[in-house]
PDB file of C-alpha atoms in Angstrom:
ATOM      1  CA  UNK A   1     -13.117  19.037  14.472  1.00 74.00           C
ATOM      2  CA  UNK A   2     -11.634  22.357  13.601  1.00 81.00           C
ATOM      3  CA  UNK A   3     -10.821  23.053   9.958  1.00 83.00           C
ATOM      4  CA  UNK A   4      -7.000  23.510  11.791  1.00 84.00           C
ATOM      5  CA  UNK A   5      -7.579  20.058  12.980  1.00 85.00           C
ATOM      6  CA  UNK A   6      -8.920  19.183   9.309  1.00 88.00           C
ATOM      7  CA  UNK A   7      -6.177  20.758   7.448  1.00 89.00           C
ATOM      8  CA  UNK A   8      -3.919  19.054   9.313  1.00 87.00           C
ATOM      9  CA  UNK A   9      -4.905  15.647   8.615  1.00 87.00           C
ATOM     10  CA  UNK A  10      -4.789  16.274   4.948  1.00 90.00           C
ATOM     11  CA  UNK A  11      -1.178  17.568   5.147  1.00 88.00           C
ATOM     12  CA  UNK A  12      -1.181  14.050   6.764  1.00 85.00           C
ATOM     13  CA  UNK A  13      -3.275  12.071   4.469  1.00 86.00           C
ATOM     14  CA  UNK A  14      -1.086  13.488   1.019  1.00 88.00           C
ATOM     15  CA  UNK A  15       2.190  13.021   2.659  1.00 85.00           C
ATOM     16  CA  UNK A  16       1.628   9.236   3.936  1.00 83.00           C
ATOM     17  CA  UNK A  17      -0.422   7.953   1.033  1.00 86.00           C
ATOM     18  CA  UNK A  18       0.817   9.512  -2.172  1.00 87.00           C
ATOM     19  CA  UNK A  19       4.158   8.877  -0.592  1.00 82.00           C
ATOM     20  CA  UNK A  20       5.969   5.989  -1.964  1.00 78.00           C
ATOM     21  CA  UNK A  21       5.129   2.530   0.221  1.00 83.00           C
ATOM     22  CA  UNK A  22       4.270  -1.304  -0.565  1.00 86.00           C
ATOM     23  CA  UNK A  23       0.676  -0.119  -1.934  1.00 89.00           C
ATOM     24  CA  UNK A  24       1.579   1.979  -4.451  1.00 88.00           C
ATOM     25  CA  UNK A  25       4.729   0.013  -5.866  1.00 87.00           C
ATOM     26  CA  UNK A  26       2.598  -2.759  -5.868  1.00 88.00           C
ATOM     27  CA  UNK A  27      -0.299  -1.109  -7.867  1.00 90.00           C
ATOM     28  CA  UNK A  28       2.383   0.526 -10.525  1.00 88.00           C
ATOM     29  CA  UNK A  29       3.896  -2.849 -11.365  1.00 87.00           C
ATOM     30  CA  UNK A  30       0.555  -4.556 -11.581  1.00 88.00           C
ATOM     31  CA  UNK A  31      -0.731  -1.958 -13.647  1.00 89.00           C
ATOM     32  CA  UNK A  32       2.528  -2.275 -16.017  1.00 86.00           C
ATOM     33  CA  UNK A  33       2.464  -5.653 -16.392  1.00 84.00           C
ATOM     34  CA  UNK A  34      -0.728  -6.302 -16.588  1.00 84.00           C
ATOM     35  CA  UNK A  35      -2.742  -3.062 -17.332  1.00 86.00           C
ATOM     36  CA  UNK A  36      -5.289  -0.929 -15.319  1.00 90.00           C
ATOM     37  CA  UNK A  37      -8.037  -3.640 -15.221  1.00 89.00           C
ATOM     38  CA  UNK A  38      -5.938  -6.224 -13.478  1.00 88.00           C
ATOM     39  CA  UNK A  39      -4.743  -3.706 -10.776  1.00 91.00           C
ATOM     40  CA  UNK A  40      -8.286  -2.624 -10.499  1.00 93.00           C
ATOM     41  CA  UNK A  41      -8.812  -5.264  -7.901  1.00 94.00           C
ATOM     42  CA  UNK A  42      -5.839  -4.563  -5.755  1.00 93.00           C
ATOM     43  CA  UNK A  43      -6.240  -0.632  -5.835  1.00 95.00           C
ATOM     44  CA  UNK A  44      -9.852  -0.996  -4.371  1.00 95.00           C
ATOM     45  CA  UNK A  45      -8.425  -3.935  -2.036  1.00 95.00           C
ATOM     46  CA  UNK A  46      -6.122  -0.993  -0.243  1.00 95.00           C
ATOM     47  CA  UNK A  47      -8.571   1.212   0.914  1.00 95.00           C
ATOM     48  CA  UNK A  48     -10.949  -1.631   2.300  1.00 95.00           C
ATOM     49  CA  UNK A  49      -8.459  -3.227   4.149  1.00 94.00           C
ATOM     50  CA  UNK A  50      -7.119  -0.130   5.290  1.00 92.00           C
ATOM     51  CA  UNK A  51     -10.109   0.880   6.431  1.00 94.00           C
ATOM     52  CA  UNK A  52     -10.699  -2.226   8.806  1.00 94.00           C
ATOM     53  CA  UNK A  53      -7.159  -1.390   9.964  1.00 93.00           C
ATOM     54  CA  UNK A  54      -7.963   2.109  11.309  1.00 92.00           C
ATOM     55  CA  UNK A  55     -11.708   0.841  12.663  1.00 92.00           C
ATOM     56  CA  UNK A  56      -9.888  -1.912  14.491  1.00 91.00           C
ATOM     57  CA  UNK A  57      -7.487   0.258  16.392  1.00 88.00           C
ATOM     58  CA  UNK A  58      -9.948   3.108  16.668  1.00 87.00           C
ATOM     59  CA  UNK A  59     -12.061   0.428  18.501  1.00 87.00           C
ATOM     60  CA  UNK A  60      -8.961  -0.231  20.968  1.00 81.00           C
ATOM     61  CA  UNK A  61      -6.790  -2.535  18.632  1.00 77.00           C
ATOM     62  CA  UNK A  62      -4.021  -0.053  18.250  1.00 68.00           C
ATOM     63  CA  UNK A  63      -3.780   0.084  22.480  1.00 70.00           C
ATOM     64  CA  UNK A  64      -3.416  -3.641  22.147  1.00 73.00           C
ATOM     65  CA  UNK A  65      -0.633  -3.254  20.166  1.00 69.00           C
ATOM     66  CA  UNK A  66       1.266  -0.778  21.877  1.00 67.00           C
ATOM     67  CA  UNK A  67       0.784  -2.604  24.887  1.00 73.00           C
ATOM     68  CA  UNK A  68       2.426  -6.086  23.774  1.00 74.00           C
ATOM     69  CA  UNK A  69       5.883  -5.408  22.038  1.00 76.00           C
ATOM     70  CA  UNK A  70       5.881  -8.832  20.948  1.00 78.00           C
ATOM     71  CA  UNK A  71       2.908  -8.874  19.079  1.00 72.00           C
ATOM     72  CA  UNK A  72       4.555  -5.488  17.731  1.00 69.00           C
ATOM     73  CA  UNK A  73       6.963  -7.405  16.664  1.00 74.00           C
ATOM     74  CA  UNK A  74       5.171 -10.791  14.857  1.00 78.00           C
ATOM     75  CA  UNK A  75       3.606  -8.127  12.960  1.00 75.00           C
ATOM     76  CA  UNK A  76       6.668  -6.247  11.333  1.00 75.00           C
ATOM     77  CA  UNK A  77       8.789  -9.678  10.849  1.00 79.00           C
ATOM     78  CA  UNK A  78       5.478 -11.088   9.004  1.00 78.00           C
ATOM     79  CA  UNK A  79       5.085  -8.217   7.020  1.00 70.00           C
ATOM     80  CA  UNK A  80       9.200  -8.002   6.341  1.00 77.00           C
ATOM     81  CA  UNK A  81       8.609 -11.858   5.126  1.00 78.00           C
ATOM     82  CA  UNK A  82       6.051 -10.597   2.984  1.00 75.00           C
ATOM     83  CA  UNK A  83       7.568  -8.090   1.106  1.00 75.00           C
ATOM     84  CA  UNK A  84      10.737  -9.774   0.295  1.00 81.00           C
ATOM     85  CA  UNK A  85       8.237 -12.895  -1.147  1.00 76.00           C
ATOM     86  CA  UNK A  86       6.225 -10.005  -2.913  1.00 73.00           C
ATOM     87  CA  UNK A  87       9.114  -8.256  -4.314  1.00 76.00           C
ATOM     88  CA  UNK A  88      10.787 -12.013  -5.557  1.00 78.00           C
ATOM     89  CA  UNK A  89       7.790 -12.526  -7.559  1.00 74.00           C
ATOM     90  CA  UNK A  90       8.130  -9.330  -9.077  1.00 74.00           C
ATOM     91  CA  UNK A  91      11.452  -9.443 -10.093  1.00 74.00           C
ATOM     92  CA  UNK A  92      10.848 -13.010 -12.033  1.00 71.00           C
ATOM     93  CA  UNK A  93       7.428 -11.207 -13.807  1.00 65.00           C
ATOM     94  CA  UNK A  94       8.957 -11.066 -17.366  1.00 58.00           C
ATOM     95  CA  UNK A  95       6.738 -10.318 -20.287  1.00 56.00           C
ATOM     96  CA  UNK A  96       3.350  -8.335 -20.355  1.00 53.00           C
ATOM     97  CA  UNK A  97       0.746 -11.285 -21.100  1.00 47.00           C
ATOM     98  CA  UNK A  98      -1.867 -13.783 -19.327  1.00 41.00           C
ATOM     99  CA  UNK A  99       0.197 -16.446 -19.792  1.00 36.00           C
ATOM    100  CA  UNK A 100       2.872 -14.638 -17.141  1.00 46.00           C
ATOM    101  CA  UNK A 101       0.148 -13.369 -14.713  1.00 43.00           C
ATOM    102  CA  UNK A 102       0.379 -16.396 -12.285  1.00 50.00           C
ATOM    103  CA  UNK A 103       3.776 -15.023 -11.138  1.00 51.00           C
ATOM    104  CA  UNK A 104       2.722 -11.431  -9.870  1.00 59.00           C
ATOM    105  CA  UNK A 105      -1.066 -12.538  -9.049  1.00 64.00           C
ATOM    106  CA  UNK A 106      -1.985 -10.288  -6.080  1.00 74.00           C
ATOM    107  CA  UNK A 107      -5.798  -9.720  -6.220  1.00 79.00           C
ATOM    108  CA  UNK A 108      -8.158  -8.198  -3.939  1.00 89.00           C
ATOM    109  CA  UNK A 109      -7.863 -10.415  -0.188  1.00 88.00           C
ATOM    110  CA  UNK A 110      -3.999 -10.536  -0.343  1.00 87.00           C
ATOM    111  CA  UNK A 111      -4.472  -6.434  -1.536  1.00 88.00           C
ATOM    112  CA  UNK A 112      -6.756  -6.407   1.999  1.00 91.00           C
ATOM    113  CA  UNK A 113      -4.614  -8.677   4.203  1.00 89.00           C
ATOM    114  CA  UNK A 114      -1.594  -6.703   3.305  1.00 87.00           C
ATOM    115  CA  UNK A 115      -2.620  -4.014   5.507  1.00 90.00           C
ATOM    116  CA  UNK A 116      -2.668  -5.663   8.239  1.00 88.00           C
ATOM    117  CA  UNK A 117       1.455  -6.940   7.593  1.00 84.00           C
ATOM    118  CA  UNK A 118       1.758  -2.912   6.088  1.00 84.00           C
ATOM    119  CA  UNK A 119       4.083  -0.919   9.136  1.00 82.00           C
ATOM    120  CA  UNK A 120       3.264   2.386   7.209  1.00 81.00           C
ATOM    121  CA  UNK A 121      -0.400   1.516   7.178  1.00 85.00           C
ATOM    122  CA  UNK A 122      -0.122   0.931  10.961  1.00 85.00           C
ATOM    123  CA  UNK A 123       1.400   4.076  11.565  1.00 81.00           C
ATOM    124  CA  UNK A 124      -0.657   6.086   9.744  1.00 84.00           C
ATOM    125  CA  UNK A 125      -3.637   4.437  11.744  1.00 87.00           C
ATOM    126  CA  UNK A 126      -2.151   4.665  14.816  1.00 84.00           C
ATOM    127  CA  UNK A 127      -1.231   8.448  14.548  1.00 83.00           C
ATOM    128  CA  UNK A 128      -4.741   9.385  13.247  1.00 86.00           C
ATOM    129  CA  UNK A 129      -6.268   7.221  16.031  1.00 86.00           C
ATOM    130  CA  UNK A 130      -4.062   9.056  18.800  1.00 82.00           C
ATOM    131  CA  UNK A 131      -3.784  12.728  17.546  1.00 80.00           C
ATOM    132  CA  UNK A 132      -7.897  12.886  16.258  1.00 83.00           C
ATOM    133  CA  UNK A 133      -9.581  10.900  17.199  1.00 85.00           C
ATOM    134  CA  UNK A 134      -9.030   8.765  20.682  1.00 79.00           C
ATOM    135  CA  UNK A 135      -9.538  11.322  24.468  1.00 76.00           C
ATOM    136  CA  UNK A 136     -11.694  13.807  22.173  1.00 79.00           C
ATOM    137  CA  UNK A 137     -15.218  14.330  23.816  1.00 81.00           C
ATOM    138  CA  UNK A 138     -16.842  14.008  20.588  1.00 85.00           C
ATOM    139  CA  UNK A 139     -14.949  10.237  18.812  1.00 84.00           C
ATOM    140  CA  UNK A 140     -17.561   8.681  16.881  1.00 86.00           C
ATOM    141  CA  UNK A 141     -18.175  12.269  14.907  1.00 90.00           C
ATOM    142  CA  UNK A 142     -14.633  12.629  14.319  1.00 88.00           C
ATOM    143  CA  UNK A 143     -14.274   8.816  12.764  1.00 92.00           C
ATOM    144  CA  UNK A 144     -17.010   9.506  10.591  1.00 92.00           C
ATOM    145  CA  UNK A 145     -15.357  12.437   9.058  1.00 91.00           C
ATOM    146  CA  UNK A 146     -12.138  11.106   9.117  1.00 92.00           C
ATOM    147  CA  UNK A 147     -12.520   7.347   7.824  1.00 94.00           C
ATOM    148  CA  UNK A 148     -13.969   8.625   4.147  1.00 94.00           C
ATOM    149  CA  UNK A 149     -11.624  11.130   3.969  1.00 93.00           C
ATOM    150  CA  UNK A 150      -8.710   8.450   3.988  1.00 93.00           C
ATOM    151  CA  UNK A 151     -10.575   6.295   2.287  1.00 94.00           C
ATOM    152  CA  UNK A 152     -11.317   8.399  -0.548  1.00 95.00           C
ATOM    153  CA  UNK A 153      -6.758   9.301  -0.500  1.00 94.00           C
ATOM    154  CA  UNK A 154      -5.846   5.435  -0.508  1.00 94.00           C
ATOM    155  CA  UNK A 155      -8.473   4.466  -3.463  1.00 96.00           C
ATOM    156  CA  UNK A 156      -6.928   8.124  -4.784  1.00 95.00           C
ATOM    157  CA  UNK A 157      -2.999   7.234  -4.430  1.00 93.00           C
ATOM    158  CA  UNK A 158      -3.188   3.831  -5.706  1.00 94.00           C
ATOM    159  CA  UNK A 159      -5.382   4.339  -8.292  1.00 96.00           C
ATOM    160  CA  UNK A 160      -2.444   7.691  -9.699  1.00 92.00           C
ATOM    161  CA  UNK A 161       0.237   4.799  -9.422  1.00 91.00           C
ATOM    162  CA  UNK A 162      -1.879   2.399 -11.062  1.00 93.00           C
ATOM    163  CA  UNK A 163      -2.440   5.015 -14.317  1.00 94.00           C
ATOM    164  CA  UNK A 164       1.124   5.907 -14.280  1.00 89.00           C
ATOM    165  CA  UNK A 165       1.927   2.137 -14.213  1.00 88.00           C
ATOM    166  CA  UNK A 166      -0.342   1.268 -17.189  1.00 89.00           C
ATOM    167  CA  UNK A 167       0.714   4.174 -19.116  1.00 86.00           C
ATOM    168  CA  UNK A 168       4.269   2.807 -18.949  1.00 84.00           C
ATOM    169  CA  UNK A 169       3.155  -0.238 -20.582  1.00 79.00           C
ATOM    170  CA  UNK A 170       3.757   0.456 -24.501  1.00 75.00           C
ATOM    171  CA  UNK A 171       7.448   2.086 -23.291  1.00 75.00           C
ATOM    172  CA  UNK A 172       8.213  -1.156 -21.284  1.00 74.00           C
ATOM    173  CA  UNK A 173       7.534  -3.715 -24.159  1.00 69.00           C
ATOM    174  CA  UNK A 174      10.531  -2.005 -26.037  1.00 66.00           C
ATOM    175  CA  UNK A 175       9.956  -1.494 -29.546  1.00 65.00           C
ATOM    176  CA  UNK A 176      10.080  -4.850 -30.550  1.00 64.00           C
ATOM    177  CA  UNK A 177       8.408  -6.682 -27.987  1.00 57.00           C
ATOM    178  CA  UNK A 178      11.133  -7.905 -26.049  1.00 59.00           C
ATOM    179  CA  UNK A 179      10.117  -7.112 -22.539  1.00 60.00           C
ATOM    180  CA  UNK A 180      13.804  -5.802 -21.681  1.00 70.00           C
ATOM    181  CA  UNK A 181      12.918  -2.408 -20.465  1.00 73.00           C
ATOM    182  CA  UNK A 182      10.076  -4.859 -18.416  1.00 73.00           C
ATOM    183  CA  UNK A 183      12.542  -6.548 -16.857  1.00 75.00           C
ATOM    184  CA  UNK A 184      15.039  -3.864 -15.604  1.00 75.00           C
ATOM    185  CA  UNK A 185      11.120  -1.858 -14.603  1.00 77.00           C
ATOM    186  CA  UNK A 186      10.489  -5.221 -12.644  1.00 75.00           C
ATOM    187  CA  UNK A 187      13.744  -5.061 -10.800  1.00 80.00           C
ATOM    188  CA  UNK A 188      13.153  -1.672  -9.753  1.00 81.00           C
ATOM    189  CA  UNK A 189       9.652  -2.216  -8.634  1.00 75.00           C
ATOM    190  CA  UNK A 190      11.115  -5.356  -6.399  1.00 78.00           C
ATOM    191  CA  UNK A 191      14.210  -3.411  -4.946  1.00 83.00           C
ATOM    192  CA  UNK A 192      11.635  -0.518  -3.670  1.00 78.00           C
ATOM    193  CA  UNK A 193       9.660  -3.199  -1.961  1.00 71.00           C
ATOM    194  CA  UNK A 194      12.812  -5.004  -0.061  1.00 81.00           C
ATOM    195  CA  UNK A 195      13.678  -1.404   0.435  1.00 81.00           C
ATOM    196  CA  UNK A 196      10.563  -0.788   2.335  1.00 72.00           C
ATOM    197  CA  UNK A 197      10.879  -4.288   4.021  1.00 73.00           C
ATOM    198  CA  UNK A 198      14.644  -3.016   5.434  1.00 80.00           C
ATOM    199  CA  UNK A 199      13.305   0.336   6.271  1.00 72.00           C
ATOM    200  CA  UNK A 200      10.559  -1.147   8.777  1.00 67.00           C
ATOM    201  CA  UNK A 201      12.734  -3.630  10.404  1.00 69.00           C
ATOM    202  CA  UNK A 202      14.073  -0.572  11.692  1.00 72.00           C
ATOM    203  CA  UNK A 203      11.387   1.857  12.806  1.00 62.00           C
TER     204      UNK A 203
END
């Protein structure tokens, strides 16, 4: 791989992942709600699952998919469904505290499995897959430079939005505690995610 080749797949790598998507809203409002160490889980979740995604159509899964609309299809509709059940519990997360965490608890396997649902994670794999790595004479080499590399720009991305999300905190409890500027922050977090669900029954 070329360092034109490189270069290009880091214009790639900034614009998808630091880009706002499911992953990062997600790892703000966990982050705001219920600090750094609790979105810890899901932030390290993205990359690994991620990861498997772009292995799995490097090995041929991404043909697969191309190949059967249908299964195309399951995929975004699941991943739609997903979203709009994500987003809901967002939008009913109220006050920063334990006792509320049951209502936005998305740890490390849903973090994982929601790559799999994620149409911008598919994408991204699928245009890596085709435009470095698949017909090259030399594959293997070029997954091994490119799967750390977009490893290392999800755990990067997600972990930003998780620090800007937890250094929101103090602002969002309002000065007395109530929780109201939570609430409102909540809303927004859960209209970016049906957003995103809207956008990809459409792409």
């Amino acid at each position: 791989m070329n360092w034109q080749e490189f270069t290009a797949l880091l214009v790639l790598a900034t614009a998808m992942s630091f880009s706002p998507g499911p992953n990062t809203t997600l790892s703000t409002a966990l982050a705001a709600n219920h600090g750094l160490r609790r979105a810890m889980p899901f932030v390290c979740a993205v990359p690994v699952g991620w990861g498997v995604l772009l292995s799995l159509c490097a090995l041929g899964l991404g043909a697969l998919l191309l190949a059967i609309p249908l299964l195309g299809l399951a995929i975004k509709l699941i991943g739609v469904f997903y979203l709009f059940w994500l987003a809901s519990k967002i939008a009913r997360s109220r006050q920063l505290s334990e006792a509320d965490a049951e209502k936005m608890n998305v740890g490390f396997w849903q973090g994982a499995a929601l790559q799999f649902v994620n149409i911008k994670a598919w994408m991204l794999a699928l245009a890596i897959v085709s435009g470095w790595i698949a017909g090259r004479s030399d594959p293997g080499l070029r997954f091994a430079v490119v799967l750390p590399v977009m490893l290392a720009y999800a755990f990067a991305s997600n972990l930003l939005y998780a620090l800007a999300g937890s250094l929101l905190r103090e602002w969002l409890s309002g000065p007395t505690g109530t929780g109201r500027r939570l609430i409102w922050f909540n809303y927004g977090m859960a209209i970016v995610l049906v957003a995103t669900a809207i956008w990809m029954l459409f792409i």
